[in-house]
Short mmCIF file of C-alpha atoms and ligand atoms in Angstrom, two decimals:
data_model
loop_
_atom_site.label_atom_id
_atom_site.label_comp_id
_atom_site.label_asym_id
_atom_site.label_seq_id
_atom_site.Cartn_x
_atom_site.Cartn_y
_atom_site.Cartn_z
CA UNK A 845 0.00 0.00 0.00
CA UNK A 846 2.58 2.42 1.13
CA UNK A 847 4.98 1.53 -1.76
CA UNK A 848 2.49 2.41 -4.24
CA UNK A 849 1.30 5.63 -2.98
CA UNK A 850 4.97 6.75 -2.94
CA UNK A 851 5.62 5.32 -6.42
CA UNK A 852 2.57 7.63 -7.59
CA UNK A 853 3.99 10.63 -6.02
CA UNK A 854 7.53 9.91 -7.79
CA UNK A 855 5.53 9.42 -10.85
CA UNK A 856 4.06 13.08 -10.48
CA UNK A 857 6.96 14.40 -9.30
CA UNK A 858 9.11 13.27 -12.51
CA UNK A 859 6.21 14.18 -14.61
CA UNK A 860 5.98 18.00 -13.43
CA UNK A 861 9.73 18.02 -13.62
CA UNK A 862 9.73 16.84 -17.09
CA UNK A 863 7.32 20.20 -17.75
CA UNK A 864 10.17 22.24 -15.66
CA UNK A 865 13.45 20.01 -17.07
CA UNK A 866 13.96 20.65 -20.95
CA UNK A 867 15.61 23.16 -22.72
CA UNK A 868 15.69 25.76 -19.48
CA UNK A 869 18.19 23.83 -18.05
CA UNK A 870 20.96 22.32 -20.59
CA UNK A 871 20.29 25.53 -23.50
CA UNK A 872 19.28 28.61 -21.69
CA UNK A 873 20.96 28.11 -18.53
CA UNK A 874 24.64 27.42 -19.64
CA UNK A 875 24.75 30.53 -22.31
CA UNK A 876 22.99 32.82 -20.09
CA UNK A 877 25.49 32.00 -17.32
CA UNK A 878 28.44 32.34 -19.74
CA UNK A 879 27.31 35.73 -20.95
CA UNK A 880 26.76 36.72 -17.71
CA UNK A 881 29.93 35.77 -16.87
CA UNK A 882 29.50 32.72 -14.96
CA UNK A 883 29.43 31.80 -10.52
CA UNK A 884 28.84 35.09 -10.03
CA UNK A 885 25.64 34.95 -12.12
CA UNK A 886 24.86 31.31 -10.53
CA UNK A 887 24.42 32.42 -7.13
CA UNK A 888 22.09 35.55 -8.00
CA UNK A 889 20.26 33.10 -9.86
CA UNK A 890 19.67 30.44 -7.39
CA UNK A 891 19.20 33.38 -4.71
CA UNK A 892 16.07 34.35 -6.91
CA UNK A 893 14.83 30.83 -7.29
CA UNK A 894 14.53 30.49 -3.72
CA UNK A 895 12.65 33.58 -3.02
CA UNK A 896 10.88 34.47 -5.70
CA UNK A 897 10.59 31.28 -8.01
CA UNK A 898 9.45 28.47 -4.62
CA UNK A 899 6.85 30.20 -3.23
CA UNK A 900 5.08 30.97 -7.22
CA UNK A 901 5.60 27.54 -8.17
CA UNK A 902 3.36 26.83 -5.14
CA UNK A 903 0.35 29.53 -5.68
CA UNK A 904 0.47 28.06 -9.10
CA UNK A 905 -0.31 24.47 -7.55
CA UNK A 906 -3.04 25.47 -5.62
CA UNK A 907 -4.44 27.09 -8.28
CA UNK A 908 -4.59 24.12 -10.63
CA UNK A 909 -5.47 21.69 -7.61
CA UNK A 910 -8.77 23.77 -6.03
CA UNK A 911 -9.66 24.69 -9.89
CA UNK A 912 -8.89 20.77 -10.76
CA UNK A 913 -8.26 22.78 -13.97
CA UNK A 914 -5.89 24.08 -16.78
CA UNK A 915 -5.02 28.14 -17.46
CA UNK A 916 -8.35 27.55 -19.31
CA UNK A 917 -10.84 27.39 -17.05
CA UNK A 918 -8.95 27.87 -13.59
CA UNK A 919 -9.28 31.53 -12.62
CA UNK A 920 -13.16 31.29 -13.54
CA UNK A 921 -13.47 28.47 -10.97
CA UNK A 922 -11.99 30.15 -8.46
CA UNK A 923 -12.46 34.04 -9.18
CA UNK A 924 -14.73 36.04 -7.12
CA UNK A 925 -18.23 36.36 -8.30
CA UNK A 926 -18.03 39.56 -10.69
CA UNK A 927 -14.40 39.81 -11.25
CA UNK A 928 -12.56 39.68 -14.14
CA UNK A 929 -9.41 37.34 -13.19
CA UNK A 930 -10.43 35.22 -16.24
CA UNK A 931 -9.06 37.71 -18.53
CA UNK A 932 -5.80 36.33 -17.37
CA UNK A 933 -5.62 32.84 -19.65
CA UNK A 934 -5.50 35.67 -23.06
CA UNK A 935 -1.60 36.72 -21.45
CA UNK A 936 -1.10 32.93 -20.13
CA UNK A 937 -1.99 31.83 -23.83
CA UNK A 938 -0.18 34.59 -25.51
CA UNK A 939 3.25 33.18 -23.10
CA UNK A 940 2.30 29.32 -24.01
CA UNK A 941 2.15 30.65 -27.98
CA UNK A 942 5.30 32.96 -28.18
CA UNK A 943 7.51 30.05 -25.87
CA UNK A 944 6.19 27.73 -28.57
CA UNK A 945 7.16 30.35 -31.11
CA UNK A 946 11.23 29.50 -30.65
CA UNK A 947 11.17 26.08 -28.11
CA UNK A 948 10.21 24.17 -31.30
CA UNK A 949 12.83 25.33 -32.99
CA UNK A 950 15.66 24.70 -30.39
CA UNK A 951 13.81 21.38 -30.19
CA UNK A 952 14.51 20.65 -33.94
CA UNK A 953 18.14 21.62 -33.79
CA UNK A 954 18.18 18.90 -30.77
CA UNK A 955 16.63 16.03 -33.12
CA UNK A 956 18.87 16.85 -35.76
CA UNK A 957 21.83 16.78 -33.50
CA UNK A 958 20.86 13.36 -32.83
CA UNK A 959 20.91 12.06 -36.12
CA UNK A 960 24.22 13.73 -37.15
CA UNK A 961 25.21 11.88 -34.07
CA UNK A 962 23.89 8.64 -34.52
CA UNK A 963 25.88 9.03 -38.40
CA UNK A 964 29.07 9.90 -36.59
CA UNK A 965 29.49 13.33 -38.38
CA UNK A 966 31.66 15.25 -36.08
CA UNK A 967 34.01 12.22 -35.68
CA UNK A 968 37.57 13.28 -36.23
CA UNK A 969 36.43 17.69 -36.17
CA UNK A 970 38.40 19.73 -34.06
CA UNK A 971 36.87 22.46 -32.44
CA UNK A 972 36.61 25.35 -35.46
CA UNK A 973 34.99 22.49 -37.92
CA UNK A 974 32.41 21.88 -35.30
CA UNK A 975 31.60 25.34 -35.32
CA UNK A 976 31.37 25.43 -38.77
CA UNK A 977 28.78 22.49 -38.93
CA UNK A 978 26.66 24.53 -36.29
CA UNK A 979 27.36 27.27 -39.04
CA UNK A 980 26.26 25.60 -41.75
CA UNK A 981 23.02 24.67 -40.38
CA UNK A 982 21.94 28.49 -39.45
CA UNK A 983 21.77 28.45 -43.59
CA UNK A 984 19.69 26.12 -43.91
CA UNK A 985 16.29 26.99 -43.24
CA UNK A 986 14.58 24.28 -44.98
CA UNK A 987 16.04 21.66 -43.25
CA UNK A 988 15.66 23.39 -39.76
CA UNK A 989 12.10 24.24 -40.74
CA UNK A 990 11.52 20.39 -41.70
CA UNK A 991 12.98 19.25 -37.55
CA UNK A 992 11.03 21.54 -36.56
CA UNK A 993 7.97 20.06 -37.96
CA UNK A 994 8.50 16.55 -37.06
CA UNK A 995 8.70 18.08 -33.07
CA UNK A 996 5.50 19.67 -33.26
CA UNK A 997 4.04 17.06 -35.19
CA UNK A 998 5.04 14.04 -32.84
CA UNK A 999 3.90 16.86 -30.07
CA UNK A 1000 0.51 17.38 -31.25
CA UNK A 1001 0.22 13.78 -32.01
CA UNK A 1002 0.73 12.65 -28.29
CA UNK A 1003 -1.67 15.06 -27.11
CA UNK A 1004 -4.13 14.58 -29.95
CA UNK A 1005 -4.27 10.84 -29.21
CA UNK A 1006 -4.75 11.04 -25.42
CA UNK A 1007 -1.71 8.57 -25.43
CA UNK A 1008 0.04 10.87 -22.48
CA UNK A 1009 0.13 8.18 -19.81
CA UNK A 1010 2.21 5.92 -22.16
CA UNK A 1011 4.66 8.62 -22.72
CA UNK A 1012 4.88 9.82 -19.08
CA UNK A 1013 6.37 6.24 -18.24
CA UNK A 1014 8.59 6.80 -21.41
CA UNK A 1015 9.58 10.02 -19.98
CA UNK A 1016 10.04 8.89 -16.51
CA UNK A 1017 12.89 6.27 -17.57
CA UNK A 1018 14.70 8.85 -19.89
CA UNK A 1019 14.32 11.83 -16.80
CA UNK A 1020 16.63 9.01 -14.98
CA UNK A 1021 18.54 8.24 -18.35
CA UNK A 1022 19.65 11.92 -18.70
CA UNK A 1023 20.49 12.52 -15.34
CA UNK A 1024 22.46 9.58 -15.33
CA UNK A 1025 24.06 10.16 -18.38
CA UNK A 1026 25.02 14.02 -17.11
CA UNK A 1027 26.66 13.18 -14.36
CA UNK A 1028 29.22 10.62 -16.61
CA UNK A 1029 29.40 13.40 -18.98
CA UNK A 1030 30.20 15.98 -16.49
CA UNK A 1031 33.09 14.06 -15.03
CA UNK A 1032 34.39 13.55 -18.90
CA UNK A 1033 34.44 16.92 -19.35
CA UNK A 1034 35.69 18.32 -15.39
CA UNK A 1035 38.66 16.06 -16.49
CA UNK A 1036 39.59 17.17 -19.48
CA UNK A 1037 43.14 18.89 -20.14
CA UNK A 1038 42.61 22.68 -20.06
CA UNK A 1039 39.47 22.35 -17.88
CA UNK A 1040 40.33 24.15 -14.73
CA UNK A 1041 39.75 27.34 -15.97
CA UNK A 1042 36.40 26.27 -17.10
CA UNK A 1043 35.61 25.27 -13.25
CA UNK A 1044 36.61 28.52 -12.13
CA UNK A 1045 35.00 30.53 -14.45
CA UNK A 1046 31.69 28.09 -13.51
CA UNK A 1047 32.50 27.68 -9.67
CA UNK A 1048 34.45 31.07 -8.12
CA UNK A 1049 32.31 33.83 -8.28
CA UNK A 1050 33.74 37.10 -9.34
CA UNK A 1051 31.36 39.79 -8.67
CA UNK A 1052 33.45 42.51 -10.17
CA UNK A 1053 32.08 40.60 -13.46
CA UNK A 1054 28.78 41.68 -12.22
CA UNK A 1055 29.52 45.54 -11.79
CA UNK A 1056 31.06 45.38 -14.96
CA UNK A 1057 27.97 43.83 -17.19
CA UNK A 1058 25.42 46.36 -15.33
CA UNK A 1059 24.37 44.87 -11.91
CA UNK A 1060 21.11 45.76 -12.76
CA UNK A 1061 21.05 43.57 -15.99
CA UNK A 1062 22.18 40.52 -14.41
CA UNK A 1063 19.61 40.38 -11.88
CA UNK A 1064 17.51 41.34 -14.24
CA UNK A 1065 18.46 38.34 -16.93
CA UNK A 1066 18.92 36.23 -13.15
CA UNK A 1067 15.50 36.26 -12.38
CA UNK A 1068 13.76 35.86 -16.14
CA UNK A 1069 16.31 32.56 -16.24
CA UNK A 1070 14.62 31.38 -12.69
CA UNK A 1071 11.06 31.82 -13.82
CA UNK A 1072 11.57 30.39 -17.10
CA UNK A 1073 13.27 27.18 -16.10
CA UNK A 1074 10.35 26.94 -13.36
CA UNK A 1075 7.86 27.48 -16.11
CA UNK A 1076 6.07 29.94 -13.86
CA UNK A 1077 3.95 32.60 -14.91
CA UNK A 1078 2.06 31.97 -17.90
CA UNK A 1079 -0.08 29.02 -16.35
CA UNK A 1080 2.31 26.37 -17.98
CA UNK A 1081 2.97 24.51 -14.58
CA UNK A 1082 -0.51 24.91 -12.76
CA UNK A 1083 -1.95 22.57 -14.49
CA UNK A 1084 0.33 19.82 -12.56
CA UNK A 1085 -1.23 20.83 -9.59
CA UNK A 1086 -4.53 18.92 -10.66
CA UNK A 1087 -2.24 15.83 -10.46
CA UNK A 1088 -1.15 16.38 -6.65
CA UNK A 1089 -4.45 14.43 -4.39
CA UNK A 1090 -5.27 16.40 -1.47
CA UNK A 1091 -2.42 13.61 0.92
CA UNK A 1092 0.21 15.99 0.18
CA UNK A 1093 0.94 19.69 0.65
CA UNK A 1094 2.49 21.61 -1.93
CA UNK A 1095 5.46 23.31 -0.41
CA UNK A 1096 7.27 19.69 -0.53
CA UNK A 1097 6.23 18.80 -3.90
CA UNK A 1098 7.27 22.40 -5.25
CA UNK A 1099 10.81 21.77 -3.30
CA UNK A 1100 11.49 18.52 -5.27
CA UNK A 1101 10.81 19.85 -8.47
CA UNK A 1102 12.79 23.25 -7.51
CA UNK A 1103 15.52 20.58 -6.49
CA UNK A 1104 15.42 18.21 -9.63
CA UNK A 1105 15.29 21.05 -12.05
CA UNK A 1106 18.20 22.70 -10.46
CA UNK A 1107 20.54 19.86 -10.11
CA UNK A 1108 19.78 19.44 -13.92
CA UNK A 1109 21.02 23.33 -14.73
CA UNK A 1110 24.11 23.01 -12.37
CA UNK A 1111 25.31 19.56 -13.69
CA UNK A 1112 24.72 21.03 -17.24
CA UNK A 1113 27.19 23.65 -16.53
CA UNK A 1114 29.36 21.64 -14.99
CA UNK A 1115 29.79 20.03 -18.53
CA UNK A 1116 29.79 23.04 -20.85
CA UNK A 1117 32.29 25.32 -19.21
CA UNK A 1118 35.20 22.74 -18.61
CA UNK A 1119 34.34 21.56 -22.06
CA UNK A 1120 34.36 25.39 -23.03
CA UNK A 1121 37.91 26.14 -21.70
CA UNK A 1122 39.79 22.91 -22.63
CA UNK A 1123 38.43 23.27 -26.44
CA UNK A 1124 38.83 27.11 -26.85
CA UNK A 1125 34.99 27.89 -27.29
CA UNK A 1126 34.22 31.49 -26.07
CA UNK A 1127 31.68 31.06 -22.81
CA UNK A 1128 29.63 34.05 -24.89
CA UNK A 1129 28.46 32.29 -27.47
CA UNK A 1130 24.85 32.73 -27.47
CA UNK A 1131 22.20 30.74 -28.27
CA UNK A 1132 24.74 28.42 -30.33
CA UNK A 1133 27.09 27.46 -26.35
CA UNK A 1134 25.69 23.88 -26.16
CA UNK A 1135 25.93 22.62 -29.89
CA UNK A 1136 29.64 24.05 -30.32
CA UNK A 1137 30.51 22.74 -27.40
CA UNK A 1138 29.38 19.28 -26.68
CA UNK A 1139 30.08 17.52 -29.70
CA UNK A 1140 33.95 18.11 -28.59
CA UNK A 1141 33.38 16.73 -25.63
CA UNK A 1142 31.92 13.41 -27.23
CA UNK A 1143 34.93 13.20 -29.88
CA UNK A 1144 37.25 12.76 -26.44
CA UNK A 1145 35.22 10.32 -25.40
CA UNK A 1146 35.78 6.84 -26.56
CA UNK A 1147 31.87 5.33 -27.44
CA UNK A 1148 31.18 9.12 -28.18
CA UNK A 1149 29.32 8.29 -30.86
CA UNK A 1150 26.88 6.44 -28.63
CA UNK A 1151 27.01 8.66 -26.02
CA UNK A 1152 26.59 11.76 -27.92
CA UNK A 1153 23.00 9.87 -29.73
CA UNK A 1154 22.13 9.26 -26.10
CA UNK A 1155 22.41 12.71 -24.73
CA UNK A 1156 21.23 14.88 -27.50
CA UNK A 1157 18.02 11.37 -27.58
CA UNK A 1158 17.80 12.43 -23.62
CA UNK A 1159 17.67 16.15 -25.18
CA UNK A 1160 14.81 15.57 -27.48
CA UNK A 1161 12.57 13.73 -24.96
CA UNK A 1162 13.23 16.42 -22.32
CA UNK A 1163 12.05 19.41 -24.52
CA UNK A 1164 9.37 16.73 -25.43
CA UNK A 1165 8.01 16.39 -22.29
CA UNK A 1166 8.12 20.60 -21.88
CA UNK A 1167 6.38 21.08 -25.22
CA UNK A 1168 3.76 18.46 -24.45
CA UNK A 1169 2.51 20.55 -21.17
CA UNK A 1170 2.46 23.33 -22.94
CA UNK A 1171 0.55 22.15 -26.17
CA UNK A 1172 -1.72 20.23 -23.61
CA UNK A 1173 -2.95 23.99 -22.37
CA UNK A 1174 -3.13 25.59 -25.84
CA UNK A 1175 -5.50 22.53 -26.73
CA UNK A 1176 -7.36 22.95 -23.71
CA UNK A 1177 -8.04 26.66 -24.44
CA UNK A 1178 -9.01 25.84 -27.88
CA UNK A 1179 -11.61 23.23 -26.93
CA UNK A 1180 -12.79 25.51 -24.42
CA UNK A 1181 -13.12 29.18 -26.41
CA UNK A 1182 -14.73 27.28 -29.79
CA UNK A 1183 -16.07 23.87 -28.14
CA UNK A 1184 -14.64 22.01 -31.01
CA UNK A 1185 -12.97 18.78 -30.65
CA UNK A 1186 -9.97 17.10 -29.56
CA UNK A 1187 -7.99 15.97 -32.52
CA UNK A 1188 -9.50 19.00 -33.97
CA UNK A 1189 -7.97 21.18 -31.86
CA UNK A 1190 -4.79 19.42 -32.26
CA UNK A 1191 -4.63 19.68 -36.05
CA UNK A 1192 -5.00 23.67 -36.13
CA UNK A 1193 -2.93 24.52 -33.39
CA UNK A 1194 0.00 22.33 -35.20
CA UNK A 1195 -0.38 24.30 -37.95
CA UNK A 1196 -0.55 27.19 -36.32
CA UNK A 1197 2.27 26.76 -34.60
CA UNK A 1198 4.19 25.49 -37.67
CA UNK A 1199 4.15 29.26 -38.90
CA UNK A 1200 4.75 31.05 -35.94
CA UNK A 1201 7.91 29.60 -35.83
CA UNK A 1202 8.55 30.36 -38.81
CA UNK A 1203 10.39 34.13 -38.21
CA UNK A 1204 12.59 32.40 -35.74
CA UNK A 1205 13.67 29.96 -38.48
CA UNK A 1206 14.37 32.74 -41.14
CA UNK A 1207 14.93 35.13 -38.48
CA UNK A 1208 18.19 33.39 -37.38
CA UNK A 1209 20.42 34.29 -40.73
CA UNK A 1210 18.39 36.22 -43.23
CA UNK A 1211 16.31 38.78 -40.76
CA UNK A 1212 19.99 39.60 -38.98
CA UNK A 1213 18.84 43.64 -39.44
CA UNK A 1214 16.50 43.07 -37.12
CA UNK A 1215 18.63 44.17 -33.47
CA UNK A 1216 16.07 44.82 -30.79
CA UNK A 1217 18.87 43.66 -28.32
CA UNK A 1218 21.86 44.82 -29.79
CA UNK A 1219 24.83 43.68 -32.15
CA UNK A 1220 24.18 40.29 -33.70
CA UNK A 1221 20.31 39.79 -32.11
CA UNK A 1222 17.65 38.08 -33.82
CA UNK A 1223 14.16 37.03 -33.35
CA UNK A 1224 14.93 34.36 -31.29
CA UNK A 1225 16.56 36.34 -29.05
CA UNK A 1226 13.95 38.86 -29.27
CA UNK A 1227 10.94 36.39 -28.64
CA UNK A 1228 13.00 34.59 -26.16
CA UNK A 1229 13.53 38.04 -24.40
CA UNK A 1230 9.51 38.80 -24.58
CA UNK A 1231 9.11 35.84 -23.40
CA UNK A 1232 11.65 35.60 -19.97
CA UNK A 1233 11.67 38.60 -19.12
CA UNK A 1234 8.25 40.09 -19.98
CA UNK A 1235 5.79 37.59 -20.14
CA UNK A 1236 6.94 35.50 -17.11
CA UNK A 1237 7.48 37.94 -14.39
CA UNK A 1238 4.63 39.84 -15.42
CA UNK A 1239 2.19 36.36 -15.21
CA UNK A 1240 3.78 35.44 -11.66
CA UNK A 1241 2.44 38.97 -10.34
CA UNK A 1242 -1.09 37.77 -11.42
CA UNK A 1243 -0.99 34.69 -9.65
CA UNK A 1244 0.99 36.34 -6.58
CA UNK A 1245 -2.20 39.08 -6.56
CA UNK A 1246 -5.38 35.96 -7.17
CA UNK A 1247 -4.33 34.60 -4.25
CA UNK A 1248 -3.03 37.12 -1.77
CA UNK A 1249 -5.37 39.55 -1.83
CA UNK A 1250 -9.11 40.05 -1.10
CA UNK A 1251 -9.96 41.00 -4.54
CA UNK A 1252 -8.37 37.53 -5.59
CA UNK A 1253 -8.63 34.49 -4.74
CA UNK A 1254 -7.64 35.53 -0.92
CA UNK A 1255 -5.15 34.56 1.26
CA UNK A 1256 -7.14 32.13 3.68
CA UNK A 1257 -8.36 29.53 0.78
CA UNK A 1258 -5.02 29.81 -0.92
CA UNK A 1259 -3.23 28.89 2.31
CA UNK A 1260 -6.41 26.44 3.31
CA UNK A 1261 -5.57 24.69 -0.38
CA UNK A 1262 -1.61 25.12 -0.21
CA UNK A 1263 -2.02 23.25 3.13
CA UNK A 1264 -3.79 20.78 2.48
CA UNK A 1265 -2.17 17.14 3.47
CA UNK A 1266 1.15 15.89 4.84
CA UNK A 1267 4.06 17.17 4.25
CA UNK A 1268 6.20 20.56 4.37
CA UNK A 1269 3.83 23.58 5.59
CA UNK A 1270 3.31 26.80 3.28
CA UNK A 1271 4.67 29.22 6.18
CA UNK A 1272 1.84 31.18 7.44
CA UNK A 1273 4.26 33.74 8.45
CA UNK A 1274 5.46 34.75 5.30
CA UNK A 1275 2.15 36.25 4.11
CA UNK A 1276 3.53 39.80 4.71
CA UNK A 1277 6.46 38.85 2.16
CA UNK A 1278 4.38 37.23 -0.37
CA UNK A 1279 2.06 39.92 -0.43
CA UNK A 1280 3.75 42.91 -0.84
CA UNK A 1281 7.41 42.08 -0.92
CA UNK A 1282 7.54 39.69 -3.36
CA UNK A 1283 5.32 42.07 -6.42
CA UNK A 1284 7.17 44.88 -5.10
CA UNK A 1285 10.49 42.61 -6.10
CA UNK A 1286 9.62 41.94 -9.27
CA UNK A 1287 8.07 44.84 -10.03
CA UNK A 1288 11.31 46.86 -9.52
CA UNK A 1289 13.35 44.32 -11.17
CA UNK A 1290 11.51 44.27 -14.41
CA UNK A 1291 11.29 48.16 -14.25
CA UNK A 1292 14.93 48.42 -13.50
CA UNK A 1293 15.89 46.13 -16.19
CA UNK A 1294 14.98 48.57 -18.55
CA UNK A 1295 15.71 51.20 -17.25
CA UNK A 1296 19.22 50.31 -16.14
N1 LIG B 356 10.78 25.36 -17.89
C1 LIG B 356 10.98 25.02 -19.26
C2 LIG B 356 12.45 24.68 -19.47
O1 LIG B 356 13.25 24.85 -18.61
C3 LIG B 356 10.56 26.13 -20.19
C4 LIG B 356 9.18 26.66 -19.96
C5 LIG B 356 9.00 27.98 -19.61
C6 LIG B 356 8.06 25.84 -20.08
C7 LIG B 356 7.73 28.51 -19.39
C8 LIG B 356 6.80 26.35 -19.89
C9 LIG B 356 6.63 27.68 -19.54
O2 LIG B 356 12.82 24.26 -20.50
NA1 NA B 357 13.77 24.13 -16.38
#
């Protein structure tokens, strides 16, 4: 009896991690840390996932567990008579589109890593010819258009066919595959000639690094990487809630996802910067870090061939697992605005979806005018920007509001639901912070981020 109640929880604990764990953790959070310039940038991170990115991840659980619903329908379960809280699954829906609009992409890239893997193409490269392949592939459209495809396809398809709970167990053994697999990779690479500078740069914080990129700017990109690799703020994650019964309280469930996703994004840097160092790859690479870097680290391996089709395999299954939450909420908004069907649903929001990403795909090379952000932007890093540090902070103040305040939700039934069950407590003392502290945190951040 016991064993099986905890194998459930593991089951839902790996499953909302695979919705955290994916592209967050071994893409976005080893570039952003080496153009941020590295331990410095880790610790301000990991500051704000503790006191800003725990205690969101947990209003959105209670959310999705009183509603027993997705962003569609939640906030009109659980809104005040009157109110317009609703109104809040348009932004949520707008952050699940434009994530969608460049995560499909990066997903693509990932698959088609995998097969120039499994065909042994980087065997015998040094460093500069891997770049070049990477390179290369930026002028190709067509072909990164066609990966692309086959993601949101075998996406839609999943969710289209109700056949979830066969992937989740799928999912469950590669979550233990890849973090397995990191770990052997990150001792490959923390043992490579040359790599002590890489730990360094990834483990001894340098804060005059900090003062020298803007303070303001690293905190600012600090806290968009914590919410995005929580998926918090657009009603991505809430929905996982539903899955917790009432036996457990959230604060220890939102801990061991915190935990799991975070162990993921350290161990992930723990390859790439070694790796970085030892093969003369610049830390500031961009968006590009991870697919310069690793296939190095596979040509010292011996088996690299296998190993490298496992990880970037791993890869594909981890963004999987992110994209399927995500197109699990835009097809339960469809159903729910038109009332059409299922596989309907499916079928229009694939193509939809197919197009949007479109400008990132021809934005990468052939759009390169286009510098919202600076030198060398492009509409990735322009929707990834809208995206992690618009869209995301801006959604957590909406669920911080619903359920702290009177107008909301309120304070007493989000506590009542929060601590509901065994498990870690939802400090009642901290409602002072959560209320006002907390907005007036992120609030300042985002403001100050622009401003400077
Ligand atoms: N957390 C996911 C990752 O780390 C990305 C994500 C962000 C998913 C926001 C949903 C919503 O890859
Ligand atoms: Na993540």
């Amino acid at each position: 009896m016991k064993r099986e109640k905890f194998g459930s929880r593991l089951g839902f604990i790996l499953i909302s991690a695979g919705c955290a764990i994916g592209l967050g953790n071994v893409w976005r959070f080893p570039y952003i840390t080496g153009q941020y310039g590295g331990a410095a940038f880790v610790l301000i991170y990991l500051f704000f996932l503790l006191v800003l990115g725990l205690p969101i991840m947990v209003m959105e659980f209670a959310v999705g567990r009183a509603s027993q619903a997705s962003v569609a329908l939640s906030f009109d379960k659980l809104e005040p008579k009157g109110t317009k809280w609703h109104w809040y699954k348009y932004f949520g829906m707008a952050g699940n589109y434009l994530l969608m609009m460049f995560y499909t992409t990066i997903g693509g890239w990932m698959l088609l890593y995998l097969c120039k893997m499994l065909k042994g193409e980087f065997h015998g490269k040094n460093a500069e010819q891997i770049q070049g392949i990477f390179g290369d592939l930026m002028g190709k459209p067509v072909l990164m258009t066609v990966f692309m495809m086959i993601v949101v396809i075998f996406c839609f398809s999943v969710c289209s066919l109700g056949v979830q709970k066969g992937l989740e167990k799928i999912t469950k053994y590669m979550m233990f595959l890849l973090l397995a697999l990191l770990v052997v990779l990150a001792i490959r690479s923390a043992t490579l000639p040359g790599a002590e500078k890489g730990l360094s740069f990834y483990l001894v914080p340098d804060f005059q690094k900090v003062k020298d990129a803007g303070a303001m700017q690293v905190v600012f990109a600090a806290v968009g990487q914590a919410f995005f690799t929580l998926s918090l703020g657009i009603g991505a994650i809430a929905i996982f809630g539903s899955y917790i019964d009432k036996s457990r309280r959230l604060m220890g469930e939102a801990i061991c996802v915190t935990v799991l996703d975070t162990c993921v994004a350290l161990v992930a840097g723990l390859i790439i910067f070694p790796a970085c160092f030892a093969f003369g790859v610049n830390p500031d690479s961009g968006p590009n870090l991870i697919f310069i870097t690793l296939p190095n680290i596979f040509n010292a391996m011996s088996g690299g061939r296998i190993w490298g089709s496992l990880f970037f395999l791993c890869m594909f299954f981890a963004a999987a697992s992110t994209i399927i939450a995500v197109f699990e909420n835009i097809i339960s908004f469809a159903i729910d605005l038109t009332g059409c069907s299922r596989k309907k649903a499916a079928f229009c929001n694939a193509a939809a979806i197919i197009l949007l990403s479109m400008p990132c795909i021809l934005g990468y090379n052939v759009w390169s005018f286009i510098q919202p952000l600076g030198a060398g932007s492009t509409v990735l890093d322009l929707e990834d920007f809208l995206v992690s540090n618009n869209l995301l902070p801006l959604g957590s103040l909406v669920y911080l509001a619903f359920c702290t305040t009177r107008y909301g939700w309120g304070w007493d039934n989000f506590l009542k639901e929060a601590n509901t069950g065994a498990g870690i407590k939802f400090p009642k003392a901290v409602r002072y912070y959560v209320t006002y502290i907390v907005p007036l945190i992120v609030l300042w951040i985002f403001i100050r981020g622009y401003i400077g």
